[in-house]
Amino acid sequence: MVKKNTDPTPTPPPPQQQQQQHQIPPYIPQQHQYTDYELGMAATLYDQHYRMYWGLPHFSPPLMAAVQDYRAQISIPSYYQQYPQRPDLTRHFQRQATR
């Protein structure tokens, strides 16, 4: 005789799958699930459109809602945070010269 699981709590997904999938807000239908990579790329494209004054990118409403939620949770570094600045480069090359 097979014993049925009577525990009402669902089992969580494996850890790797938990890290790979972004938590879906309740107002987005379940068929629209995006990986963190996809959301990161869409959020970066959204920021690029905003910074270049190109207007909003033409995303589907579910993707736009997911990108807005993603941007609220994870900040994308500014241009100046992404690339080394003059003081950083000066320190780096001064260290190289003293070796």
CSV table of C-alpha atoms in Angstrom, one decimal:
chain,number,residue,atom,x,y,z
A,1,MET,CA,0.0,0.0,0.0
A,2,VAL,CA,1.4,3.4,-1.0
A,3,LYS,CA,1.1,6.1,1.6
A,4,LYS,CA,0.0,9.5,0.3
A,5,ASN,CA,1.7,12.7,1.3
A,6,THR,CA,-0.8,14.5,3.5
A,7,ASP,CA,1.5,17.5,4.2
A,8,PRO,CA,-0.3,20.6,2.7
A,9,THR,CA,2.9,22.6,2.2
A,10,PRO,CA,4.4,22.1,-1.3
A,11,THR,CA,8.0,21.0,-1.6
A,12,PRO,CA,10.4,23.9,-2.6
A,13,PRO,CA,12.2,23.6,-5.9
A,14,PRO,CA,15.8,22.4,-5.9
A,15,PRO,CA,18.3,25.1,-4.9
A,16,GLN,CA,19.7,25.5,-8.5
A,17,GLN,CA,16.3,26.1,-9.9
A,18,GLN,CA,15.5,28.5,-7.1
A,19,GLN,CA,18.5,30.7,-8.0
A,20,GLN,CA,17.8,30.5,-11.7
A,21,GLN,CA,14.2,31.7,-11.7
A,22,HIS,CA,13.1,35.1,-10.7
A,23,GLN,CA,10.2,35.3,-8.2
A,24,ILE,CA,7.1,36.0,-10.2
A,25,PRO,CA,4.8,38.8,-8.9
A,26,PRO,CA,1.3,37.6,-8.4
A,27,TYR,CA,-0.1,39.9,-11.1
A,28,ILE,CA,1.9,38.2,-13.8
A,29,PRO,CA,0.4,35.1,-15.4
A,30,GLN,CA,2.3,31.9,-14.6
A,31,GLN,CA,3.1,31.2,-18.3
A,32,HIS,CA,5.3,34.3,-18.3
A,33,GLN,CA,8.4,33.1,-16.4
A,34,TYR,CA,11.7,34.6,-17.2
A,35,THR,CA,15.2,33.6,-16.0
A,36,ASP,CA,17.4,36.1,-14.1
A,37,TYR,CA,19.5,36.4,-17.3
A,38,GLU,CA,16.5,37.3,-19.4
A,39,LEU,CA,15.3,39.9,-16.9
A,40,GLY,CA,18.7,41.3,-16.5
A,41,MET,CA,19.1,41.8,-20.2
A,42,ALA,CA,15.7,43.3,-20.6
A,43,ALA,CA,16.3,45.6,-17.6
A,44,THR,CA,19.6,46.7,-19.1
A,45,LEU,CA,18.0,47.4,-22.4
A,46,TYR,CA,15.3,49.4,-20.6
A,47,ASP,CA,17.9,51.5,-18.8
A,48,GLN,CA,19.8,52.0,-22.1
A,49,HIS,CA,16.6,53.3,-23.8
A,50,TYR,CA,16.0,55.6,-20.8
A,51,ARG,CA,19.5,57.0,-20.7
A,52,MET,CA,19.6,57.6,-24.5
A,53,TYR,CA,16.1,59.2,-24.6
A,54,TRP,CA,14.9,56.6,-27.0
A,55,GLY,CA,11.5,56.2,-25.3
A,56,LEU,CA,10.4,53.0,-23.7
A,57,PRO,CA,11.4,49.7,-25.4
A,58,HIS,CA,8.6,47.8,-27.1
A,59,PHE,CA,8.2,45.0,-24.5
A,60,SER,CA,5.1,42.9,-24.0
A,61,PRO,CA,3.0,44.0,-21.0
A,62,PRO,CA,4.0,40.9,-19.0
A,63,LEU,CA,7.7,41.4,-19.7
A,64,MET,CA,7.4,45.1,-18.9
A,65,ALA,CA,5.8,44.3,-15.6
A,66,ALA,CA,8.5,41.7,-14.8
A,67,VAL,CA,11.2,44.2,-15.7
A,68,GLN,CA,9.7,46.9,-13.5
A,69,ASP,CA,9.6,44.4,-10.6
A,70,TYR,CA,13.1,43.3,-11.3
A,71,ARG,CA,14.4,46.9,-11.4
A,72,ALA,CA,12.7,47.6,-8.0
A,73,GLN,CA,14.6,44.6,-6.4
A,74,ILE,CA,18.0,44.7,-8.2
A,75,SER,CA,19.8,48.0,-9.0
A,76,ILE,CA,21.7,48.2,-12.3
A,77,PRO,CA,25.0,50.1,-11.8
A,78,SER,CA,25.3,53.5,-13.4
A,79,TYR,CA,27.7,54.2,-16.3
A,80,TYR,CA,30.3,55.5,-13.9
A,81,GLN,CA,30.1,52.5,-11.7
A,82,GLN,CA,30.6,50.1,-14.6
A,83,TYR,CA,33.9,51.5,-15.9
A,84,PRO,CA,37.1,52.5,-14.1
A,85,GLN,CA,37.5,56.2,-13.5
A,86,ARG,CA,40.7,58.3,-13.7
A,87,PRO,CA,41.6,58.0,-10.0
A,88,ASP,CA,41.2,54.2,-10.1
A,89,LEU,CA,43.4,54.0,-13.3
A,90,THR,CA,46.0,56.4,-11.8
A,91,ARG,CA,46.3,54.2,-8.7
A,92,HIS,CA,46.5,51.1,-10.7
A,93,PHE,CA,49.3,52.4,-13.0
A,94,GLN,CA,51.2,53.9,-10.0
A,95,ARG,CA,51.2,50.5,-8.4
A,96,GLN,CA,52.5,48.9,-11.7
A,97,ALA,CA,55.3,51.4,-11.9
A,98,THR,CA,56.6,50.7,-8.4
A,99,ARG,CA,56.9,47.0,-9.0
